[in-house]
Amino acid sequence: MKQLTSLALAIGILTGTVTAFAQDFPAGKPISIVVPFAAGGPTDRVARDLAEAMRKPLGGVSITVENAAGAGGTIGANKVAKAKPDGHTLLLWHIGMASSPALYRKLPFKPLEDFEYLGLVNEVPMTLLGKPQLQANTYRDFENHIRANAGKLNIAHAGLGSASHICGLMWQSAVKLTESMTTIPFGGTAPAMTNLIGGQVDVMCDQTTNTTSQIEAGRVKAFAVTTAKPLSGHKLLKDYPTLQEMGLKGFDLTIWHGMYAPKGTPEAVLKTINAALKVALKDPDFIKKQEGLGAIVVTDKRIERDNHKAFVAAEITKLKPVIEAAGKFAD
Ligand code: ASP
């Protein structure tokens, strides 16, 4: 039986469809992917592209995206943790799944106990940005300007534990600012970006999936990328230095996104969703869209449910000391 289902899955992946493991799922009933941030931002973007790519392998079922923003993503995540475990309510969340335990004294869910892990989706670099009027044109100018004016400047983020928040903490800690910038939380980096473009906030660090088009259009200033290696394969982002190249030893921050279901979702349903996710991650349209925005679609073993969970467990351990060290810049 096991061999037969593996064969069916292999054929399904080749043909772009999934042979259902669960006969009664999704059975024409819509699936909702909860995004714990505002519409139009980077997590939302990944979810919408993924919804489109997973539709066909799930038999053409309607897959909608629901934005449940607030508290750095923990409100939406908690909603899914408490949802009916039938596979019709899923969560797409990022590194917040691993950073939130270090940033929240009271988290209403347990990342490793209250979810079923469905597979890692992508990895996304971040970019350090300034408002168009910021008095800096290079990374050096930027760092000097912030050093001299930190107390008068503000930095936008998507709430405690969000990717933008962690990036801001890590950067302020790495450059050893003596004074911290004022943090301005938003429900996601889509509204934060609007405020950066409008000049109401001064600085933000955000995923390239949200920043690339704004940088390209000249609506914001970009100063550096957060990855260890330069993004030499990307037509726009290759022009920006890494923070390591700018002297911030060991600075390496890449955001990953994963998909989750409430604990207790039936095994056959989890297998069906994971199989559909695998088809989506091989979809040339999905890959092209993601790569255009600087993201890398996961192809390694973390697409397997157990490996996804082991990866998040390791990230929780890895991020804890980093966040604690940068903690004096937390709100
Ligand atoms: N990029 C955001 C963050 O900082 C989340 C979002 O709006 O997707 O976590």
Short mmCIF file of C-alpha atoms and ligand atoms in Angstrom, two decimals:
data_model
loop_
_atom_site.label_atom_id
_atom_site.label_comp_id
_atom_site.label_asym_id
_atom_site.label_seq_id
_atom_site.Cartn_x
_atom_site.Cartn_y
_atom_site.Cartn_z
CA MET A 1 0.00 0.00 0.00
CA LYS A 2 2.82 2.36 0.96
CA GLN A 3 4.56 1.64 -2.35
CA LEU A 4 1.34 2.25 -4.23
CA THR A 5 0.72 5.65 -2.64
CA SER A 6 4.34 6.69 -3.29
CA LEU A 7 3.91 5.70 -6.93
CA ALA A 8 0.63 7.60 -7.15
CA LEU A 9 2.30 10.62 -5.62
CA ALA A 10 5.24 10.41 -8.03
CA ILE A 11 2.83 10.28 -10.99
CA GLY A 12 0.87 13.15 -9.47
CA ILE A 13 3.96 15.33 -9.14
CA LEU A 14 4.87 14.62 -12.76
CA THR A 15 1.40 15.49 -14.02
CA GLY A 16 0.78 18.42 -11.69
CA THR A 17 -2.08 16.76 -9.87
CA VAL A 18 -2.33 14.99 -6.56
CA THR A 19 -3.87 11.59 -6.09
CA ALA A 20 -5.86 12.24 -2.96
CA PHE A 21 -4.74 10.45 0.18
CA ALA A 22 -7.94 11.63 1.87
CA GLN A 23 -10.99 10.70 -0.19
CA ASP A 24 -13.20 13.34 1.39
CA PHE A 25 -10.71 16.23 1.24
CA PRO A 26 -10.97 18.91 -0.02
CA ALA A 27 -14.23 17.62 -1.59
CA GLY A 28 -15.02 20.96 -3.20
CA LYS A 29 -15.05 22.82 0.10
CA PRO A 30 -12.90 26.00 0.05
CA ILE A 31 -9.58 26.20 1.85
CA SER A 32 -8.54 29.35 3.66
CA ILE A 33 -4.89 30.28 4.07
CA VAL A 34 -4.54 32.64 7.02
CA VAL A 35 -1.83 35.27 6.59
CA PRO A 36 -1.09 36.92 9.93
CA PHE A 37 -0.24 40.28 8.34
CA ALA A 38 -1.93 42.96 6.26
CA ALA A 39 -2.90 42.39 2.64
CA GLY A 40 -0.44 43.43 -0.05
CA GLY A 41 2.71 42.68 2.00
CA PRO A 42 5.37 40.02 1.51
CA THR A 43 3.73 37.17 3.42
CA ASP A 44 0.43 37.91 1.71
CA ARG A 45 2.18 37.87 -1.63
CA VAL A 46 3.69 34.43 -1.07
CA ALA A 47 0.34 33.09 0.15
CA ARG A 48 -1.58 34.38 -2.88
CA ASP A 49 0.95 32.96 -5.34
CA LEU A 50 0.94 29.68 -3.44
CA ALA A 51 -2.86 29.53 -3.34
CA GLU A 52 -2.89 29.82 -7.12
CA ALA A 53 -0.24 27.12 -7.54
CA MET A 54 -1.92 24.69 -5.10
CA ARG A 55 -5.37 25.02 -6.61
CA LYS A 56 -4.84 22.66 -9.51
CA PRO A 57 -3.17 19.83 -7.57
CA LEU A 58 -6.06 20.05 -5.10
CA GLY A 59 -8.59 19.41 -7.85
CA GLY A 60 -9.40 23.06 -8.63
CA VAL A 61 -10.79 23.82 -5.17
CA SER A 62 -11.14 27.48 -4.23
CA ILE A 63 -8.27 28.62 -1.99
CA THR A 64 -8.72 32.02 -0.39
CA VAL A 65 -6.32 34.14 1.63
CA GLU A 66 -7.53 35.62 4.91
CA ASN A 67 -5.54 38.45 6.49
CA ALA A 68 -5.62 38.28 10.28
CA ALA A 69 -3.03 40.90 11.24
CA GLY A 70 -1.75 42.00 14.63
CA ALA A 71 0.82 41.38 17.36
CA GLY A 72 3.62 40.48 14.96
CA GLY A 73 1.66 37.62 13.39
CA THR A 74 0.74 35.90 16.65
CA ILE A 75 -2.98 36.78 16.40
CA GLY A 76 -3.37 35.02 13.05
CA ALA A 77 -1.21 32.09 14.15
CA ASN A 78 -3.31 31.67 17.28
CA LYS A 79 -6.47 31.72 15.19
CA VAL A 80 -5.19 28.78 13.16
CA ALA A 81 -3.93 26.93 16.25
CA LYS A 82 -7.52 27.05 17.57
CA ALA A 83 -9.29 26.38 14.23
CA LYS A 84 -11.14 23.19 13.36
CA PRO A 85 -8.44 20.65 12.38
CA ASP A 86 -9.98 19.58 9.09
CA GLY A 87 -7.46 20.97 6.59
CA HIS A 88 -9.70 23.85 5.52
CA THR A 89 -7.90 26.45 7.63
CA LEU A 90 -4.16 26.69 7.11
CA LEU A 91 -1.48 29.15 8.17
CA LEU A 92 1.32 30.66 6.16
CA TRP A 93 3.82 32.25 8.48
CA HIS A 94 7.47 33.10 8.50
CA ILE A 95 10.40 33.16 10.90
CA GLY A 96 7.99 34.58 13.51
CA MET A 97 7.07 30.96 14.30
CA ALA A 98 10.60 30.64 15.70
CA SER A 99 11.24 34.18 17.00
CA SER A 100 7.98 34.77 18.85
CA PRO A 101 8.79 32.42 21.80
CA ALA A 102 11.85 34.58 22.56
CA LEU A 103 9.94 37.87 22.24
CA TYR A 104 6.64 37.16 23.96
CA ARG A 105 6.48 36.31 27.62
CA LYS A 106 2.95 35.01 27.10
CA LEU A 107 2.40 33.34 23.77
CA PRO A 108 -1.14 31.94 23.40
CA PHE A 109 0.10 28.87 21.50
CA LYS A 110 3.08 26.54 21.46
CA PRO A 111 4.84 26.55 18.08
CA LEU A 112 6.05 22.96 18.32
CA GLU A 113 2.95 21.48 19.93
CA ASP A 114 -0.11 23.23 18.54
CA PHE A 115 0.49 22.84 14.80
CA GLU A 116 0.95 20.21 12.16
CA TYR A 117 3.89 21.06 9.93
CA LEU A 118 3.17 20.94 6.20
CA GLY A 119 6.50 21.95 4.65
CA LEU A 120 8.80 24.90 4.20
CA VAL A 121 7.98 27.11 1.21
CA ASN A 122 10.73 29.62 0.47
CA GLU A 123 13.62 31.68 1.74
CA VAL A 124 13.65 35.44 1.28
CA PRO A 125 16.45 37.94 1.84
CA MET A 126 15.74 41.32 3.43
CA THR A 127 16.78 44.82 2.45
CA LEU A 128 17.58 47.80 4.63
CA LEU A 129 15.61 50.80 3.41
CA GLY A 130 15.22 54.50 4.05
CA LYS A 131 12.53 57.00 3.13
CA PRO A 132 13.21 58.81 -0.17
CA GLN A 133 14.20 62.02 1.64
CA LEU A 134 16.70 60.32 3.99
CA GLN A 135 20.05 62.12 4.01
CA ALA A 136 22.05 59.16 2.71
CA ASN A 137 22.85 57.52 -0.58
CA THR A 138 25.23 54.73 0.35
CA TYR A 139 25.28 52.26 3.21
CA ARG A 140 28.14 54.20 4.86
CA ASP A 141 26.12 57.46 4.74
CA PHE A 142 23.12 55.58 6.08
CA GLU A 143 24.94 54.10 9.06
CA ASN A 144 26.60 57.44 9.90
CA HIS A 145 23.32 59.30 9.58
CA ILE A 146 21.52 56.91 11.90
CA ARG A 147 24.39 56.88 14.39
CA ALA A 148 24.26 60.66 14.61
CA ASN A 149 20.46 60.99 14.69
CA ALA A 150 19.05 57.74 16.12
CA GLY A 151 17.07 59.48 18.85
CA LYS A 152 15.22 61.58 16.27
CA LEU A 153 14.52 58.79 13.80
CA ASN A 154 11.93 56.05 13.70
CA ILE A 155 11.94 52.53 12.32
CA ALA A 156 8.82 50.76 11.07
CA HIS A 157 8.05 47.10 11.62
CA ALA A 158 5.18 44.64 11.56
CA GLY A 159 4.94 44.06 15.31
CA LEU A 160 6.99 42.27 17.97
CA GLY A 161 8.55 39.15 16.54
CA SER A 162 7.91 40.09 12.92
CA ALA A 163 10.72 39.73 10.42
CA SER A 164 11.09 43.48 10.07
CA HIS A 165 11.29 43.81 13.85
CA ILE A 166 13.98 41.14 14.20
CA CYS A 167 15.98 42.66 11.37
CA GLY A 168 15.82 46.12 12.98
CA LEU A 169 16.88 44.70 16.35
CA MET A 170 19.76 42.76 14.87
CA TRP A 171 21.00 45.70 12.85
CA GLN A 172 20.82 48.21 15.73
CA SER A 173 22.63 45.70 17.93
CA ALA A 174 25.28 44.90 15.27
CA VAL A 175 26.18 48.57 14.72
CA LYS A 176 26.06 49.12 18.49
CA LEU A 177 23.87 52.19 18.44
CA THR A 178 24.07 54.02 21.72
CA GLU A 179 20.56 55.34 21.36
CA SER A 180 17.74 53.31 19.77
CA MET A 181 15.39 54.55 17.10
CA THR A 182 11.71 54.83 17.97
CA THR A 183 9.84 51.78 16.69
CA ILE A 184 6.52 52.18 14.89
CA PRO A 185 4.52 48.95 14.61
CA PHE A 186 2.08 48.30 11.75
CA GLY A 187 -0.23 45.37 10.94
CA GLY A 188 2.20 44.32 8.22
CA THR A 189 4.91 45.83 6.10
CA ALA A 190 2.48 46.77 3.32
CA PRO A 191 1.09 49.69 5.38
CA ALA A 192 4.58 50.32 6.76
CA MET A 193 5.89 50.62 3.21
CA THR A 194 3.19 53.18 2.35
CA ASN A 195 4.36 55.26 5.30
CA LEU A 196 8.03 54.89 4.33
CA ILE A 197 7.29 56.01 0.78
CA GLY A 198 5.30 58.91 2.20
CA GLY A 199 8.17 59.88 4.51
CA GLN A 200 6.17 59.44 7.75
CA VAL A 201 8.67 56.80 8.87
CA ASP A 202 12.42 56.96 8.29
CA VAL A 203 13.75 53.41 8.13
CA MET A 204 12.53 49.86 7.56
CA CYS A 205 14.00 46.44 6.90
CA ASP A 206 11.76 44.16 4.87
CA GLN A 207 11.64 41.09 2.65
CA THR A 208 12.65 41.56 -0.96
CA THR A 209 9.24 40.18 -1.97
CA ASN A 210 7.84 43.53 -0.82
CA THR A 211 10.75 45.84 -1.51
CA THR A 212 12.09 44.98 -4.96
CA SER A 213 9.43 46.80 -6.98
CA GLN A 214 9.61 49.89 -4.72
CA ILE A 215 13.40 50.05 -4.98
CA GLU A 216 13.22 49.60 -8.73
CA ALA A 217 10.67 52.41 -9.05
CA GLY A 218 12.86 54.69 -6.91
CA ARG A 219 10.14 55.15 -4.28
CA VAL A 220 12.49 54.21 -1.41
CA LYS A 221 16.25 54.15 -0.88
CA ALA A 222 17.93 50.76 -0.40
CA PHE A 223 21.29 50.44 1.32
CA ALA A 224 22.16 46.79 1.88
CA VAL A 225 20.94 43.21 1.82
CA THR A 226 20.90 41.06 4.95
CA THR A 227 22.14 37.76 3.49
CA ALA A 228 25.66 36.42 4.07
CA LYS A 229 26.32 36.22 0.33
CA PRO A 230 25.63 38.96 -2.23
CA LEU A 231 22.52 38.42 -4.38
CA SER A 232 24.59 38.28 -7.53
CA GLY A 233 21.96 36.36 -9.50
CA HIS A 234 19.28 39.07 -9.15
CA LYS A 235 19.18 41.85 -11.71
CA LEU A 236 18.47 44.63 -9.19
CA LEU A 237 19.55 43.35 -5.79
CA LYS A 238 23.04 42.39 -7.01
CA ASP A 239 23.89 46.10 -6.80
CA TYR A 240 23.52 46.28 -3.01
CA PRO A 241 26.26 45.24 -0.56
CA THR A 242 25.74 42.67 2.16
CA LEU A 243 25.97 43.89 5.73
CA GLN A 244 28.98 41.60 6.18
CA GLU A 245 30.73 43.40 3.34
CA MET A 246 29.96 46.63 5.20
CA GLY A 247 31.80 45.33 8.26
CA LEU A 248 28.99 43.75 10.30
CA LYS A 249 30.72 40.46 11.02
CA GLY A 250 28.50 37.40 10.82
CA PHE A 251 25.33 39.32 9.91
CA ASP A 252 23.17 36.79 8.11
CA LEU A 253 19.39 37.02 8.09
CA THR A 254 17.16 35.20 5.66
CA ILE A 255 13.43 34.90 6.21
CA TRP A 256 11.69 31.59 5.55
CA HIS A 257 7.99 30.86 5.17
CA GLY A 258 6.26 27.62 6.08
CA MET A 259 2.75 26.19 5.96
CA TYR A 260 0.89 24.85 9.00
CA ALA A 261 -2.42 23.23 9.99
CA PRO A 262 -4.03 23.00 13.42
CA LYS A 263 -2.83 20.10 15.57
CA GLY A 264 -5.02 17.06 15.12
CA THR A 265 -5.68 17.48 11.40
CA PRO A 266 -6.08 13.93 10.03
CA GLU A 267 -2.92 12.32 8.66
CA ALA A 268 -4.47 11.62 5.24
CA VAL A 269 -5.43 15.30 4.89
CA LEU A 270 -1.93 16.40 5.86
CA LYS A 271 -0.47 14.07 3.24
CA THR A 272 -2.78 15.47 0.57
CA ILE A 273 -1.86 19.08 1.39
CA ASN A 274 1.85 18.30 1.57
CA ALA A 275 1.65 16.56 -1.82
CA ALA A 276 -0.13 19.60 -3.32
CA LEU A 277 2.49 21.91 -1.80
CA LYS A 278 5.24 19.83 -3.42
CA VAL A 279 3.55 20.21 -6.80
CA ALA A 280 3.21 23.99 -6.26
CA LEU A 281 6.89 24.35 -5.34
CA LYS A 282 7.81 22.79 -8.70
CA ASP A 283 5.38 25.00 -10.65
CA PRO A 284 7.47 27.06 -13.11
CA ASP A 285 5.15 30.10 -12.79
CA PHE A 286 5.39 30.09 -9.02
CA ILE A 287 9.18 29.68 -9.13
CA LYS A 288 9.52 32.49 -11.69
CA LYS A 289 7.43 34.92 -9.64
CA GLN A 290 9.32 34.15 -6.47
CA GLU A 291 12.75 34.37 -8.06
CA GLY A 292 11.86 37.68 -9.67
CA LEU A 293 11.27 39.02 -6.16
CA GLY A 294 14.56 37.70 -4.82
CA ALA A 295 13.08 34.63 -3.07
CA ILE A 296 14.33 31.06 -3.39
CA VAL A 297 11.75 28.28 -3.48
CA VAL A 298 12.60 25.37 -1.19
CA THR A 299 13.68 22.19 -2.96
CA ASP A 300 15.54 20.43 -0.16
CA LYS A 301 14.35 17.97 2.49
CA ARG A 302 12.60 20.72 4.49
CA ILE A 303 9.62 20.24 2.20
CA GLU A 304 9.04 17.03 4.19
CA ARG A 305 6.81 17.59 7.21
CA ASP A 306 9.19 16.11 9.82
CA ASN A 307 12.16 18.02 8.46
CA HIS A 308 10.19 21.27 8.44
CA LYS A 309 9.41 20.77 12.11
CA ALA A 310 13.02 19.86 12.98
CA PHE A 311 14.18 22.97 11.13
CA VAL A 312 11.82 25.27 13.09
CA ALA A 313 12.88 23.65 16.38
CA ALA A 314 16.52 24.38 15.49
CA GLU A 315 15.66 27.97 14.51
CA ILE A 316 13.94 28.55 17.88
CA THR A 317 17.16 27.48 19.60
CA LYS A 318 19.33 29.52 17.24
CA LEU A 319 17.29 32.75 17.47
CA LYS A 320 16.86 32.84 21.24
CA PRO A 321 20.38 34.11 22.11
CA VAL A 322 20.45 36.44 19.08
CA ILE A 323 17.18 38.05 20.14
CA GLU A 324 18.23 38.21 23.78
CA ALA A 325 21.48 39.94 22.78
CA ALA A 326 19.57 42.46 20.69
CA GLY A 327 16.81 42.71 23.27
CA LYS A 328 17.68 46.17 24.50
CA PHE A 329 16.39 47.47 21.18
CA ALA A 330 13.04 45.66 21.61
CA ASP A 331 10.05 47.83 22.43
N1 ASP B 1 7.29 41.52 6.28
C1 ASP B 1 6.50 41.51 7.45
C2 ASP B 1 7.34 41.24 8.64
O1 ASP B 1 8.09 42.09 8.93
C3 ASP B 1 5.25 40.79 7.43
C4 ASP B 1 4.30 41.09 6.29
O2 ASP B 1 3.68 42.15 6.22
O3 ASP B 1 4.17 40.19 5.50
O4 ASP B 1 7.24 40.26 9.30
#
